[in-house]
Coordinates of C-alpha atoms in Angstrom, one line a residue:
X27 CA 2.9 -35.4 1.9
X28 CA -0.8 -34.9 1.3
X29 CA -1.5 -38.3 3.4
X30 CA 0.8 -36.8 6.3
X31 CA -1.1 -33.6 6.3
X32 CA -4.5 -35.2 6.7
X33 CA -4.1 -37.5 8.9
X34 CA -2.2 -35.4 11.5
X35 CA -5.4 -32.6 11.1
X36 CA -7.6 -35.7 11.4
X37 CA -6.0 -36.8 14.6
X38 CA -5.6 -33.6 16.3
X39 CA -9.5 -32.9 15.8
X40 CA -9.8 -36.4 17.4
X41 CA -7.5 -35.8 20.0
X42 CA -9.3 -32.9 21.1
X43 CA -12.8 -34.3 20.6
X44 CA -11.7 -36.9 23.1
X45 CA -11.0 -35.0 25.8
X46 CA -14.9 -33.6 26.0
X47 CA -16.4 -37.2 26.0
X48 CA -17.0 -39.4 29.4
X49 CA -14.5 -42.4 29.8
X50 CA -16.0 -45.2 27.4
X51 CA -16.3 -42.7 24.7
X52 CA -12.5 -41.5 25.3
X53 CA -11.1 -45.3 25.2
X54 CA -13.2 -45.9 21.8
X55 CA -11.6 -42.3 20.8
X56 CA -8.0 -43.2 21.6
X57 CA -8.4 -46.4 19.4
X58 CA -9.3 -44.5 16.8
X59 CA -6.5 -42.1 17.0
X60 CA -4.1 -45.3 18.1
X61 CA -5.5 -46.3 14.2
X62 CA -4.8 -43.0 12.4
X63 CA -1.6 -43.5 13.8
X64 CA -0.8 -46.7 12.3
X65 CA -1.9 -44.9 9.0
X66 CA 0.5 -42.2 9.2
X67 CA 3.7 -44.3 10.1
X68 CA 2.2 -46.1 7.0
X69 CA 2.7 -43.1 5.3
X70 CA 5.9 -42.6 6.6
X71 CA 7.5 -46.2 5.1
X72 CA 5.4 -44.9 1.4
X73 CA 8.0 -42.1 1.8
X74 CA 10.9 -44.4 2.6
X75 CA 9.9 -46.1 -0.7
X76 CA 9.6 -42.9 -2.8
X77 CA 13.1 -42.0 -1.5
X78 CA 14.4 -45.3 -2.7
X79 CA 12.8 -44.9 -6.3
X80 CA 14.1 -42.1 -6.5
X81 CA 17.8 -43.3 -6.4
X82 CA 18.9 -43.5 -2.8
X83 CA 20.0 -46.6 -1.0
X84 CA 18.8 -48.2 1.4
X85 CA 21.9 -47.6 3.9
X86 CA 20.8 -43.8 3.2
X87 CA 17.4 -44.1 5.3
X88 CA 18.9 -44.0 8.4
X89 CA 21.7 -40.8 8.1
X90 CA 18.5 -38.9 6.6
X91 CA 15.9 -40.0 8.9
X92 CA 18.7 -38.8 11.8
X93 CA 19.0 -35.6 9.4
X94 CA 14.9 -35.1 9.6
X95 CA 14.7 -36.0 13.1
X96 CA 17.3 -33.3 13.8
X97 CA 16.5 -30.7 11.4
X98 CA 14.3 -28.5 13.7
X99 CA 15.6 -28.9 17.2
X100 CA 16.8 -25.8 19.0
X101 CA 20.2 -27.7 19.8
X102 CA 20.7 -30.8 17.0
X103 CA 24.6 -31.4 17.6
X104 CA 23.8 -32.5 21.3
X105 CA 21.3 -35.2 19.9
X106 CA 21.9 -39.0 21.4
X107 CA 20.7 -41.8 19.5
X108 CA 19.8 -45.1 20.6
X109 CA 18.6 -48.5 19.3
X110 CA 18.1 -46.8 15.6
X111 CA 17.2 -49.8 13.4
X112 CA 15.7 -50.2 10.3
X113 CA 12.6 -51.8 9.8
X114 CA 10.5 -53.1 7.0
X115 CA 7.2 -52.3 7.6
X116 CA 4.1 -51.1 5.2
X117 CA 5.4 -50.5 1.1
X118 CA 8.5 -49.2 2.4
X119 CA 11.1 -49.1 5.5
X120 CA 11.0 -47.1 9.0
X121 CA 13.6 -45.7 10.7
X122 CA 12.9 -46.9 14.2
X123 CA 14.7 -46.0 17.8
X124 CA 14.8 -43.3 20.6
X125 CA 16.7 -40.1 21.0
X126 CA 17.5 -37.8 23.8
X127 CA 18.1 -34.2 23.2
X128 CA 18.6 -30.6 25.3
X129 CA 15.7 -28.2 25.9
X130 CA 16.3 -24.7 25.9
X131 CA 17.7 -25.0 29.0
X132 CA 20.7 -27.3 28.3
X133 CA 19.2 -30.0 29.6
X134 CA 18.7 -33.9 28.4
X135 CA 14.9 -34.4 28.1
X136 CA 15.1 -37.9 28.5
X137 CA 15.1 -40.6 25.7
X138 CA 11.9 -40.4 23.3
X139 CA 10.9 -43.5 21.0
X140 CA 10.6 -42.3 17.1
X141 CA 9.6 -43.8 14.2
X142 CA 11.0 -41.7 10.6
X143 CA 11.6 -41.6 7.2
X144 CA 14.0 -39.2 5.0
X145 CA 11.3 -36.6 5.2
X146 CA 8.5 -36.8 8.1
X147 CA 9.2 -38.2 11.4
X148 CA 6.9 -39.2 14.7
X149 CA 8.7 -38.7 18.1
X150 CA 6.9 -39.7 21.7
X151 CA 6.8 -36.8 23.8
X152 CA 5.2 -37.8 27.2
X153 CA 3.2 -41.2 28.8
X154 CA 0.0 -39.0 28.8
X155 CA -2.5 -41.4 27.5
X156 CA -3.3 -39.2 24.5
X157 CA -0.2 -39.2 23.3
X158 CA 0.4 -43.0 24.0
X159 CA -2.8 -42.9 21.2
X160 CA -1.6 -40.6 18.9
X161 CA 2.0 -42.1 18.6
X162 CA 0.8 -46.0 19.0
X163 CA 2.1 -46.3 15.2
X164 CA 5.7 -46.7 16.3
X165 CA 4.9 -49.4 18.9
X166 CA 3.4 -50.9 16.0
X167 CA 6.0 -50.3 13.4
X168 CA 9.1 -51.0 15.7
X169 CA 7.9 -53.2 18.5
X170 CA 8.7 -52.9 22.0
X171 CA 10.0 -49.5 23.4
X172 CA 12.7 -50.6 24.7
X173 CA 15.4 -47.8 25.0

């Protein structure tokens, strides 16, 4: 948990560092943050494996990665799920797929790629270039984004 909490601190100061520099500097910044994101969904499979030691089986990861993913939205029962898969990845497993919830306005946002374990998760939120950067670990944990 203490990895998690770094690194997202880390990348947000890099995020908005990024945003002050001219455009070589900002491509050499998103690599870096594309790189701390790597580490985190890292992080995120060490916590699959912890879950697992500690007695759970594997065909838990994915009903508690769903449960994490849907723990703090403002409407979980109208969650969709796609393409949710399991993947070995780092020490442990990810949780890997996209989902599509309602905003406070009761409407579908549109599916969002995510990459979780029982505990922490990593959801997509737009195309902006920052956040393509700052969520390029689940490209790299699940593959193509293909939802």
């Amino acid at each position: 948990m203490r990895l998690a909490t770094t690194l997202t601190a880390l990348t947000l100061a890099t995020v908005a560092q990024a945003q002050t520099l001219n455009l070589p500097q900002q491509l050499e910044q998103y690599r870096n943050i594309a790189e701390l994101s790597v580490e985190q969904v890292k992080g995120l499979s060490q916590m699959s494996a912890l879950t697992l030691q500690e007695g759970k089986k594997k065909s838990q990861l994915i009903p508690l990665a769903k449960q994490a993913l849907t723990s703090n939205l403002r409407d979980p029962d109208s969650v969709k799920f796609r393409n949710v898969r399991l993947v070995k990845y780092g020490e442990g497993y990810i949780v890997c797929g996209a989902l599509n919830a309602k905003n406070g306005y009761g409407a579908y946002v549109g599916y969002r790629a995510f990459a979780a374990s029982p505990i922490l998760t990593m959801v997509r939120q737009s195309t902006d270039p920052l956040e393509l950067a700052r969520t390029y670990g689940i490209v790299d944990a699940c593959g193509a984004l293909d939802f």
